[in-house]
Amino acid sequence: MANPAGELDDISGVPFWGPDFGQLVAEDPEIAGIVLSELDRARGGLQLIASENFTSPAVLAALGSTLSNKYAEGYPGKRYYGGCSEVDRAENIGIARAKELFGAEHANLQPHSGASANLAAYAAFVKPGETVLAMSLPHGGHLTHGSKVNFSGRWFDIVSYGVREDNELIDYDEVRSLALEHRPRLIICGATAYPRLIDFEAFRSIADESGAILMVDAAHFIGLVAGKAIPSPVPYADVVTFTTHKVLRGPRGGMILTTAEHAAAIDKAVFPMMQGGPLMHAVAAKAVALKEAMSPDYQAYAAQVIRNAQALSAALASQGMRPVSGGTDTHLALIDLRGVDVTGAEAEARCDAARITLNKNAIPYDPQPPAVGSGIRVGTPSVTTQGMGEAEMAVVGALIGRAVTDPASAPAVASEVTELVERFPAYDRGSVTV
Ligand code: DSN
């Protein structure tokens, strides 16, 4: 064996058939060119999509490894294929790290995505036709929380809750009365465009009162939980699903935490009910990200993500762009643009022309159709990874303001964006070489 565990002191001469970008350039220059131009696009502008981040070179190395080749249907020690000794070690390490980091009784690292993790949670707890109570998409929920065009809305009897019109906060009284009226089998909390903390204790008590399983879809904020910057849903939830590529800064993928009581049901739901072979390179990369998230540096990062979102939200508010609910406690702000008479779709396109990437978003009680939207969503995971702080967020807010309200300013704003991102590069020049 060329590289047994513990013999990593001198890896010179150890064959590692990992990423060799030169080979891609030689074999497929078309795709190689796209990889490079995407890197240029991402590095050349401000990335404010709240669900994106810049993952580390170590995570990318695990992702680009030969672990991608291994079939490993099943779980460590109980596989349907031979030759799983090494991937078993990677998955066991990842599971142990997830349990330690989140204080969870059980972890499943195999879901390919957040939607897959959610599908598995439904599969574990709900039968087709049974009732599920979840946050409505137009009020900040997720496609998999009951949208009619998704399996969740097609297969289950969905009852939706939302936010109050006056304060744009989750209406816990409404959640409770809907739960007692409809007696859902499953209650889901968690959102994609809700800037405030969720009261997990209140949801637990509603679930107990109505006899429901409580699922927290923590995809957006689990990285803040990992960094101890916000309270954890783990002590309250029966199951916590999430993606690993948002604030958590891991590879694209999903993960599930659950109690010992539900561990077997969740594992069976992930495999064999809805997935086949796990993506072992992604499982290993998740383990790497979890290790990174255990560091004091990561905790400082998570706290800064929130301070930056608050600074950005305040900077936008000072220009007449209203933060929904008045601000944010998390990594994202939802901004109502009606005060500056610009739609979400217009704002997204105008920012794009100025090298600022963000997304249009519905705001609660939005008069516009979803494809237009009255708002934008901005998030700070990526810019914080680049090292930006509150001072830079004030500048970013001003740049967004100019781009959104004056389309003619796009070239000037773009050149200021370039100057800013060159001072805070995403991936040091040289970390990716041909
Ligand atoms: N699409 C993700 C987001 O942007 O919030 C959620 O899955």
CSV table of C-alpha atoms and ligand atoms in Angstrom, one decimal:
chain,number,residue,atom,x,y,z
A,1,MET,CA,0.0,0.0,0.0
A,2,ALA,CA,1.6,3.3,-1.1
A,3,ASN,CA,0.1,5.5,1.5
A,4,PRO,CA,-1.2,3.8,4.6
A,5,ALA,CA,-2.7,6.0,7.3
A,6,GLY,CA,-0.2,7.9,9.4
A,7,GLU,CA,2.5,8.0,6.7
A,8,LEU,CA,1.9,11.4,5.4
A,9,ASP,CA,5.1,13.1,6.8
A,10,ASP,CA,6.8,12.9,3.4
A,11,ILE,CA,4.4,12.5,0.5
A,12,SER,CA,7.0,13.4,-2.1
A,13,GLY,CA,7.0,10.5,-4.6
A,14,VAL,CA,3.6,9.2,-3.4
A,15,PRO,CA,1.4,8.9,-6.5
A,16,PHE,CA,-1.7,11.0,-6.2
A,17,TRP,CA,-3.9,10.9,-9.2
A,18,GLY,CA,-5.6,14.0,-8.2
A,19,PRO,CA,-6.5,17.2,-10.1
A,20,ASP,CA,-4.1,17.8,-12.9
A,21,PHE,CA,-5.5,20.7,-14.8
A,22,GLY,CA,-2.9,20.4,-17.5
A,23,GLN,CA,-4.4,17.1,-18.5
A,24,LEU,CA,-7.9,18.6,-18.8
A,25,VAL,CA,-6.4,21.4,-20.9
A,26,ALA,CA,-4.8,18.9,-23.2
A,27,GLU,CA,-7.7,16.5,-23.5
A,28,ASP,CA,-10.7,18.8,-23.5
A,29,PRO,CA,-9.7,22.5,-23.9
A,30,GLU,CA,-13.4,23.5,-24.4
A,31,ILE,CA,-14.4,22.4,-20.9
A,32,ALA,CA,-11.0,23.5,-19.4
A,33,GLY,CA,-11.7,26.9,-20.8
A,34,ILE,CA,-15.1,27.0,-19.2
A,35,VAL,CA,-13.6,26.0,-15.8
A,36,LEU,CA,-11.2,28.8,-16.0
A,37,SER,CA,-13.6,31.4,-17.2
A,38,GLU,CA,-16.1,30.5,-14.4
A,39,LEU,CA,-13.2,31.0,-12.0
A,40,ASP,CA,-12.6,34.4,-13.6
A,41,ARG,CA,-16.3,35.3,-13.4
A,42,ALA,CA,-16.5,34.3,-9.7
A,43,ARG,CA,-13.2,36.1,-8.8
A,44,GLY,CA,-13.9,39.1,-11.0
A,45,GLY,CA,-17.1,40.2,-9.3
A,46,LEU,CA,-19.0,40.3,-6.0
A,47,GLN,CA,-20.7,37.0,-5.2
A,48,LEU,CA,-23.7,37.8,-3.0
A,49,ILE,CA,-25.9,34.7,-3.6
A,50,ALA,CA,-26.7,33.8,0.0
A,51,SER,CA,-26.5,30.1,-0.7
A,52,GLU,CA,-23.0,30.1,-2.2
A,53,ASN,CA,-19.5,30.2,-0.9
A,54,PHE,CA,-15.9,29.6,-1.9
A,55,THR,CA,-14.9,26.2,-0.6
A,56,SER,CA,-11.3,25.5,0.4
A,57,PRO,CA,-8.6,24.0,-1.9
A,58,ALA,CA,-8.4,21.0,0.6
A,59,VAL,CA,-12.1,20.3,0.0
A,60,LEU,CA,-11.6,20.7,-3.7
A,61,ALA,CA,-8.7,18.2,-3.6
A,62,ALA,CA,-10.9,15.6,-1.9
A,63,LEU,CA,-13.6,16.2,-4.4
A,64,GLY,CA,-11.2,15.8,-7.3
A,65,SER,CA,-9.8,12.5,-6.0
A,66,THR,CA,-10.1,8.9,-7.1
A,67,LEU,CA,-12.7,8.3,-4.3
A,68,SER,CA,-15.1,9.3,-7.1
A,69,ASN,CA,-14.5,5.9,-8.7
A,70,LYS,CA,-15.7,3.7,-5.8
A,71,TYR,CA,-19.1,2.0,-5.6
A,72,ALA,CA,-20.0,1.8,-1.9
A,73,GLU,CA,-23.7,1.1,-1.7
A,74,GLY,CA,-24.6,0.6,1.9
A,75,TYR,CA,-22.9,2.0,5.0
A,76,PRO,CA,-19.4,1.5,6.6
A,77,GLY,CA,-18.9,-2.2,7.5
A,78,LYS,CA,-22.2,-3.1,5.6
A,79,ARG,CA,-21.5,-2.5,1.9
A,80,TYR,CA,-22.8,-4.3,-1.1
A,81,TYR,CA,-19.4,-4.1,-2.8
A,82,GLY,CA,-15.9,-5.3,-2.0
A,83,GLY,CA,-12.9,-2.9,-1.7
A,84,CYS,CA,-14.6,-0.4,0.6
A,85,SER,CA,-12.0,-0.5,3.4
A,86,GLU,CA,-10.7,3.0,2.6
A,87,VAL,CA,-13.9,4.7,1.8
A,88,ASP,CA,-15.3,3.2,5.0
A,89,ARG,CA,-12.6,5.1,7.0
A,90,ALA,CA,-13.5,8.3,5.3
A,91,GLU,CA,-17.2,8.0,5.9
A,92,ASN,CA,-16.7,7.0,9.6
A,93,ILE,CA,-14.4,10.0,10.1
A,94,GLY,CA,-17.0,12.3,8.6
A,95,ILE,CA,-19.8,10.8,10.7
A,96,ALA,CA,-17.8,11.1,13.9
A,97,ARG,CA,-16.9,14.8,13.0
A,98,ALA,CA,-20.6,15.6,12.3
A,99,LYS,CA,-21.8,14.1,15.5
A,100,GLU,CA,-19.1,15.9,17.5
A,101,LEU,CA,-19.5,19.3,15.8
A,102,PHE,CA,-23.3,19.4,16.1
A,103,GLY,CA,-23.7,17.3,19.2
A,104,ALA,CA,-25.9,14.9,17.3
A,105,GLU,CA,-26.7,11.3,18.0
A,106,HIS,CA,-26.5,10.2,14.4
A,107,ALA,CA,-25.3,11.6,11.1
A,108,ASN,CA,-25.8,10.5,7.5
A,109,LEU,CA,-23.4,12.1,5.0
A,110,GLN,CA,-24.7,10.4,1.9
A,111,PRO,CA,-27.5,12.6,0.5
A,112,HIS,CA,-26.4,14.0,-2.8
A,113,SER,CA,-28.1,17.4,-2.2
A,114,GLY,CA,-30.4,19.3,0.1
A,115,ALA,CA,-33.4,18.2,-1.9
A,116,SER,CA,-32.3,14.6,-1.6
A,117,ALA,CA,-31.9,14.9,2.1
A,118,ASN,CA,-35.4,16.4,2.4
A,119,LEU,CA,-36.8,13.6,0.2
A,120,ALA,CA,-35.2,11.1,2.5
A,121,ALA,CA,-36.7,12.7,5.6
A,122,TYR,CA,-40.1,12.6,4.0
A,123,ALA,CA,-39.5,9.0,3.1
A,124,ALA,CA,-38.6,8.1,6.7
A,125,PHE,CA,-41.5,9.8,8.4
A,126,VAL,CA,-44.5,10.4,6.0
A,127,LYS,CA,-46.6,8.3,3.7
A,128,PRO,CA,-48.0,9.7,0.4
A,129,GLY,CA,-51.2,11.5,1.2
A,130,GLU,CA,-50.3,12.3,4.8
A,131,THR,CA,-50.3,15.9,6.1
A,132,VAL,CA,-47.2,18.1,6.3
A,133,LEU,CA,-47.1,21.6,7.8
A,134,ALA,CA,-44.3,23.8,6.3
A,135,MET,CA,-43.4,27.4,5.4
A,136,SER,CA,-44.8,28.6,2.1
A,137,LEU,CA,-42.3,29.3,-0.7
A,138,PRO,CA,-43.5,32.8,-1.3
A,139,HIS,CA,-42.9,33.6,2.3
A,140,GLY,CA,-39.4,32.3,2.3
A,141,GLY,CA,-39.8,28.5,2.4
A,142,HIS,CA,-38.2,26.0,-0.1
A,143,LEU,CA,-39.4,24.2,-3.1
A,144,THR,CA,-39.3,20.9,-1.2
A,145,HIS,CA,-41.5,22.3,1.6
A,146,GLY,CA,-44.7,21.7,-0.4
A,147,SER,CA,-44.5,23.5,-3.8
A,148,LYS,CA,-47.1,22.1,-6.2
A,149,VAL,CA,-44.3,21.6,-8.8
A,150,ASN,CA,-42.2,19.5,-6.5
A,151,PHE,CA,-42.6,15.9,-5.2
A,152,SER,CA,-43.5,17.4,-1.8
A,153,GLY,CA,-46.6,19.2,-3.1
A,154,ARG,CA,-47.5,16.4,-5.5
A,155,TRP,CA,-47.3,13.5,-3.0
A,156,PHE,CA,-48.3,15.0,0.3
A,157,ASP,CA,-51.2,17.0,1.8
A,158,ILE,CA,-49.4,20.3,2.4
A,159,VAL,CA,-50.6,22.9,4.8
A,160,SER,CA,-48.6,26.1,4.7
A,161,TYR,CA,-47.7,28.8,7.2
A,162,GLY,CA,-46.2,32.1,6.6
A,163,VAL,CA,-45.0,35.4,8.1
A,164,ARG,CA,-47.2,38.1,9.6
A,165,GLU,CA,-47.9,41.0,7.3
A,166,ASP,CA,-47.2,43.6,9.9
A,167,ASN,CA,-43.7,42.5,11.2
A,168,GLU,CA,-42.7,39.9,8.5
A,169,LEU,CA,-41.8,37.4,11.2
A,170,ILE,CA,-43.0,33.7,11.5
A,171,ASP,CA,-46.4,33.8,13.1
A,172,TYR,CA,-46.0,31.1,15.8
A,173,ASP,CA,-49.7,31.4,16.8
A,174,GLU,CA,-50.7,30.6,13.2
A,175,VAL,CA,-48.3,27.6,13.1
A,176,ARG,CA,-49.8,26.3,16.4
A,177,SER,CA,-53.4,26.7,15.4
A,178,LEU,CA,-52.7,25.1,11.9
A,179,ALA,CA,-50.9,22.2,13.7
A,180,LEU,CA,-53.8,21.6,16.1
A,181,GLU,CA,-56.4,21.9,13.3
A,182,HIS,CA,-54.7,19.7,10.7
A,183,ARG,CA,-52.6,17.3,13.0
A,184,PRO,CA,-49.7,17.0,10.5
A,185,ARG,CA,-47.5,13.9,10.6
A,186,LEU,CA,-44.5,16.2,10.0
A,187,ILE,CA,-43.8,19.9,10.7
A,188,ILE,CA,-41.0,21.5,8.8
A,189,CYS,CA,-39.2,24.7,9.8
A,190,GLY,CA,-36.3,26.3,8.0
A,191,ALA,CA,-36.3,28.7,5.0
A,192,THR,CA,-34.3,30.0,2.1
A,193,ALA,CA,-35.2,33.7,2.4
A,194,TYR,CA,-36.0,34.3,6.1
A,195,PRO,CA,-33.4,36.7,7.7
A,196,ARG,CA,-34.3,36.1,11.3
A,197,LEU,CA,-33.6,33.4,13.9
A,198,ILE,CA,-36.2,30.6,14.1
A,199,ASP,CA,-37.5,29.7,17.5
A,200,PHE,CA,-36.8,26.0,17.5
A,201,GLU,CA,-38.1,25.6,21.1
A,202,ALA,CA,-41.5,27.0,20.0
A,203,PHE,CA,-41.6,24.6,17.0
A,204,ARG,CA,-40.7,21.7,19.3
A,205,SER,CA,-43.5,22.5,21.7
A,206,ILE,CA,-46.0,22.8,18.8
A,207,ALA,CA,-44.8,19.5,17.4
A,208,ASP,CA,-45.2,17.9,20.8
A,209,GLU,CA,-48.7,19.4,21.3
A,210,SER,CA,-49.9,18.2,17.9
A,211,GLY,CA,-48.1,14.8,17.9
A,212,ALA,CA,-45.9,15.6,14.9
A,213,ILE,CA,-42.3,14.8,14.0
A,214,LEU,CA,-40.2,18.0,13.8
A,215,MET,CA,-37.9,18.4,10.9
A,216,VAL,CA,-35.6,21.4,10.6
A,217,ASP,CA,-34.3,22.2,7.2
A,218,ALA,CA,-31.2,24.0,8.3
A,219,ALA,CA,-29.5,24.3,4.9
A,220,HIS,CA,-29.2,28.0,4.9
A,221,PHE,CA,-27.9,28.5,8.5
A,222,ILE,CA,-26.2,25.3,9.5
A,223,GLY,CA,-22.8,26.9,8.9
A,224,LEU,CA,-23.7,29.6,11.5
A,225,VAL,CA,-24.7,26.8,13.9
A,226,ALA,CA,-21.4,25.0,13.2
A,227,GLY,CA,-19.5,28.2,14.0
A,228,LYS,CA,-21.5,28.6,17.2
A,229,ALA,CA,-22.8,32.0,16.0
A,230,ILE,CA,-26.5,31.2,16.3
A,231,PRO,CA,-28.5,28.6,18.4
A,232,SER,CA,-28.6,25.0,17.2
A,233,PRO,CA,-31.8,23.2,16.2
A,234,VAL,CA,-30.2,19.8,17.1
A,235,PRO,CA,-31.5,19.7,20.7
A,236,TYR,CA,-35.1,20.3,19.5
A,237,ALA,CA,-35.5,18.5,16.2
A,238,ASP,CA,-36.2,14.9,15.4
A,239,VAL,CA,-34.3,15.4,12.2
A,240,VAL,CA,-32.1,18.2,10.8
A,241,THR,CA,-31.4,18.2,7.0
A,242,PHE,CA,-29.0,20.6,5.3
A,243,THR,CA,-26.7,21.3,2.4
A,244,THR,CA,-23.0,21.4,3.0
A,245,HIS,CA,-22.0,24.1,0.5
A,246,LYS,CA,-23.6,27.2,1.9
A,247,VAL,CA,-22.1,29.0,5.0
A,248,LEU,CA,-20.7,25.6,6.0
A,249,ARG,CA,-18.3,26.0,3.0
A,250,GLY,CA,-18.0,22.4,2.1
A,251,PRO,CA,-18.6,20.5,-1.2
A,252,ARG,CA,-22.0,20.7,-2.9
A,253,GLY,CA,-24.1,18.0,-1.2
A,254,GLY,CA,-26.5,17.2,1.6
A,255,MET,CA,-26.4,15.8,5.1
A,256,ILE,CA,-28.9,14.6,7.8
A,257,LEU,CA,-28.6,14.6,11.6
A,258,THR,CA,-31.0,12.7,13.7
A,259,THR,CA,-31.6,11.2,17.1
A,260,ALA,CA,-30.6,7.6,17.8
A,261,GLU,CA,-34.3,6.7,17.8
A,262,HIS,CA,-34.7,7.7,14.1
A,263,ALA,CA,-31.3,6.7,12.9
A,264,ALA,CA,-32.3,3.5,11.2
A,265,ALA,CA,-35.3,5.0,9.5
A,266,ILE,CA,-33.2,7.8,8.1
A,267,ASP,CA,-30.4,5.5,6.9
A,268,LYS,CA,-32.9,3.2,5.2
A,269,ALA,CA,-34.6,6.2,3.6
A,270,VAL,CA,-31.3,7.5,2.1
A,271,PHE,CA,-30.2,4.0,1.0
A,272,PRO,CA,-31.7,1.9,-0.4
A,273,MET,CA,-35.0,3.8,-0.6
A,274,MET,CA,-34.0,6.8,-2.6
A,275,GLN,CA,-30.3,6.7,-3.5
A,276,GLY,CA,-27.9,4.1,-4.8
A,277,GLY,CA,-24.2,4.4,-4.5
A,278,PRO,CA,-23.0,7.4,-2.4
A,279,LEU,CA,-20.6,9.9,-3.9
A,280,MET,CA,-17.6,8.9,-1.8
A,281,HIS,CA,-15.4,11.8,-3.0
A,282,ALA,CA,-18.2,14.2,-1.8
A,283,VAL,CA,-18.5,12.3,1.5
A,284,ALA,CA,-14.7,12.6,2.0
A,285,ALA,CA,-14.9,16.3,1.1
A,286,LYS,CA,-17.8,16.8,3.6
A,287,ALA,CA,-15.5,15.3,6.3
A,288,VAL,CA,-12.8,17.8,5.3
A,289,ALA,CA,-15.2,20.7,5.6
A,290,LEU,CA,-16.5,19.5,9.0
A,291,LYS,CA,-12.9,19.4,10.3
A,292,GLU,CA,-12.4,23.0,9.0
A,293,ALA,CA,-15.6,24.0,10.7
A,294,MET,CA,-14.3,22.8,14.1
A,295,SER,CA,-11.6,25.4,14.1
A,296,PRO,CA,-11.6,28.7,16.0
A,297,ASP,CA,-10.9,30.5,12.7
A,298,TYR,CA,-14.2,29.1,11.4
A,299,GLN,CA,-16.1,30.3,14.4
A,300,ALA,CA,-14.6,33.8,13.8
A,301,TYR,CA,-15.7,33.5,10.2
A,302,ALA,CA,-19.3,32.6,11.1
A,303,ALA,CA,-19.6,35.5,13.5
A,304,GLN,CA,-18.2,37.9,10.8
A,305,VAL,CA,-20.7,36.6,8.2
A,306,ILE,CA,-23.5,37.8,10.4
A,307,ARG,CA,-21.9,41.2,11.2
A,308,ASN,CA,-21.3,41.7,7.5
A,309,ALA,CA,-24.9,40.8,6.6
A,310,GLN,CA,-26.1,43.3,9.2
A,311,ALA,CA,-23.8,46.0,7.8
A,312,LEU,CA,-24.9,45.3,4.3
A,313,SER,CA,-28.5,45.4,5.3
A,314,ALA,CA,-28.0,48.7,7.0
A,315,ALA,CA,-26.2,50.2,4.1
A,316,LEU,CA,-29.0,49.2,1.7
A,317,ALA,CA,-31.6,50.6,4.2
A,318,SER,CA,-29.8,53.9,4.2
A,319,GLN,CA,-30.5,54.2,0.5
A,320,GLY,CA,-34.2,53.6,0.7
A,321,MET,CA,-34.0,49.8,0.1
A,322,ARG,CA,-36.0,48.3,2.9
A,323,PRO,CA,-34.8,45.2,4.7
A,324,VAL,CA,-37.7,42.8,5.2
A,325,SER,CA,-38.4,42.5,8.9
A,326,GLY,CA,-36.2,45.5,9.5
A,327,GLY,CA,-32.8,43.7,9.4
A,328,THR,CA,-31.1,40.3,9.8
A,329,ASP,CA,-29.8,37.9,12.5
A,330,THR,CA,-28.2,35.7,9.9
A,331,HIS,CA,-26.1,35.6,6.8
A,332,LEU,CA,-28.7,37.0,4.5
A,333,ALA,CA,-30.9,40.0,4.0
A,334,LEU,CA,-34.1,40.2,2.0
A,335,ILE,CA,-34.5,43.6,0.5
A,336,ASP,CA,-37.8,45.2,-0.6
A,337,LEU,CA,-37.1,47.5,-3.6
A,338,ARG,CA,-40.6,49.0,-3.9
A,339,GLY,CA,-39.2,52.2,-2.3
A,340,VAL,CA,-36.9,52.8,-5.2
A,341,ASP,CA,-39.4,51.6,-7.7
A,342,VAL,CA,-37.3,48.9,-9.2
A,343,THR,CA,-38.4,45.2,-9.5
A,344,GLY,CA,-36.3,42.3,-8.3
A,345,ALA,CA,-35.7,41.1,-11.9
A,346,GLU,CA,-34.6,44.6,-13.0
A,347,ALA,CA,-32.3,44.8,-10.0
A,348,GLU,CA,-30.7,41.4,-10.6
A,349,ALA,CA,-30.0,42.3,-14.2
A,350,ARG,CA,-28.6,45.8,-13.4
A,351,CYS,CA,-26.3,44.4,-10.7
A,352,ASP,CA,-25.2,41.6,-13.1
A,353,ALA,CA,-24.2,44.3,-15.6
A,354,ALA,CA,-22.0,45.8,-12.8
A,355,ARG,CA,-20.4,42.5,-11.8
A,356,ILE,CA,-22.5,42.1,-8.7
A,357,THR,CA,-24.2,38.6,-8.6
A,358,LEU,CA,-27.3,38.4,-6.4
A,359,ASN,CA,-30.8,37.0,-7.0
A,360,LYS,CA,-34.2,38.5,-7.4
A,361,ASN,CA,-36.5,37.2,-4.7
A,362,ALA,CA,-40.2,37.4,-3.7
A,363,ILE,CA,-40.9,39.3,-0.6
A,364,PRO,CA,-43.8,38.3,1.7
A,365,TYR,CA,-47.2,39.4,0.3
A,366,ASP,CA,-45.4,40.3,-3.0
A,367,PRO,CA,-47.6,42.0,-5.6
A,368,GLN,CA,-45.3,40.8,-8.3
A,369,PRO,CA,-45.2,37.3,-9.9
A,370,PRO,CA,-42.3,35.1,-8.7
A,371,ALA,CA,-40.4,35.5,-12.0
A,372,VAL,CA,-40.3,39.3,-11.4
A,373,GLY,CA,-40.4,39.7,-7.6
A,374,SER,CA,-40.3,42.9,-5.6
A,375,GLY,CA,-37.0,42.1,-3.8
A,376,ILE,CA,-33.5,40.9,-3.9
A,377,ARG,CA,-31.7,38.5,-1.5
A,378,VAL,CA,-28.1,39.3,-0.6
A,379,GLY,CA,-25.8,37.1,1.5
A,380,THR,CA,-22.3,37.4,2.9
A,381,PRO,CA,-20.8,33.9,3.0
A,382,SER,CA,-18.6,34.4,0.0
A,383,VAL,CA,-17.4,38.0,0.6
A,384,THR,CA,-16.6,37.1,4.2
A,385,THR,CA,-14.5,34.1,3.0
A,386,GLN,CA,-12.7,36.7,0.9
A,387,GLY,CA,-11.8,38.6,4.1
A,388,MET,CA,-14.1,41.5,3.7
A,389,GLY,CA,-15.6,43.2,6.8
A,390,GLU,CA,-18.2,45.7,7.8
A,391,ALA,CA,-16.3,48.7,6.2
A,392,GLU,CA,-16.3,46.8,2.8
A,393,MET,CA,-20.0,46.0,3.3
A,394,ALA,CA,-20.8,49.7,3.5
A,395,VAL,CA,-19.0,50.1,0.1
A,396,VAL,CA,-20.8,47.1,-1.4
A,397,GLY,CA,-24.1,48.5,-0.2
A,398,ALA,CA,-23.4,51.8,-2.0
A,399,LEU,CA,-22.3,50.0,-5.1
A,400,ILE,CA,-25.5,48.0,-5.2
A,401,GLY,CA,-27.5,51.2,-4.6
A,402,ARG,CA,-25.9,52.9,-7.6
A,403,ALA,CA,-26.3,49.8,-9.8
A,404,VAL,CA,-29.9,49.2,-8.9
A,405,THR,CA,-31.1,52.8,-9.2
A,406,ASP,CA,-29.0,54.0,-12.2
A,407,PRO,CA,-28.4,51.5,-14.9
A,408,ALA,CA,-26.1,53.9,-16.7
A,409,SER,CA,-23.7,53.6,-13.8
A,410,ALA,CA,-22.9,49.9,-14.5
A,411,PRO,CA,-19.5,50.4,-16.1
A,412,ALA,CA,-18.3,52.8,-13.3
A,413,VAL,CA,-19.7,50.4,-10.6
A,414,ALA,CA,-18.1,47.4,-12.3
A,415,SER,CA,-14.7,49.0,-12.3
A,416,GLU,CA,-15.0,49.8,-8.5
A,417,VAL,CA,-16.1,46.2,-8.0
A,418,THR,CA,-13.0,45.0,-9.8
A,419,GLU,CA,-10.8,47.2,-7.5
A,420,LEU,CA,-12.5,45.8,-4.4
A,421,VAL,CA,-12.3,42.1,-5.3
A,422,GLU,CA,-8.7,42.5,-6.4
A,423,ARG,CA,-7.9,43.7,-2.8
A,424,PHE,CA,-9.8,40.6,-1.4
A,425,PRO,CA,-9.2,37.8,-3.9
A,426,ALA,CA,-11.3,34.7,-3.9
A,427,TYR,CA,-8.6,32.0,-4.0
A,428,ASP,CA,-5.1,33.5,-4.0
A,429,ARG,CA,-3.7,33.9,-7.4
A,430,GLY,CA,-1.5,30.8,-7.9
A,431,SER,CA,-3.7,28.4,-5.9
A,432,VAL,CA,-5.1,27.1,-9.1
A,433,THR,CA,-2.5,26.8,-11.8
A,434,VAL,CA,-2.2,25.2,-15.2
B,1,DSN,N1,-31.5,27.2,-4.1
B,1,DSN,C1,-31.1,27.4,-2.7
B,1,DSN,C2,-31.0,28.8,-2.3
B,1,DSN,O1,-30.5,29.6,-3.1
B,1,DSN,O2,-31.5,29.2,-1.3
B,1,DSN,C3,-31.9,26.6,-1.7
B,1,DSN,O3,-31.9,25.3,-2.1
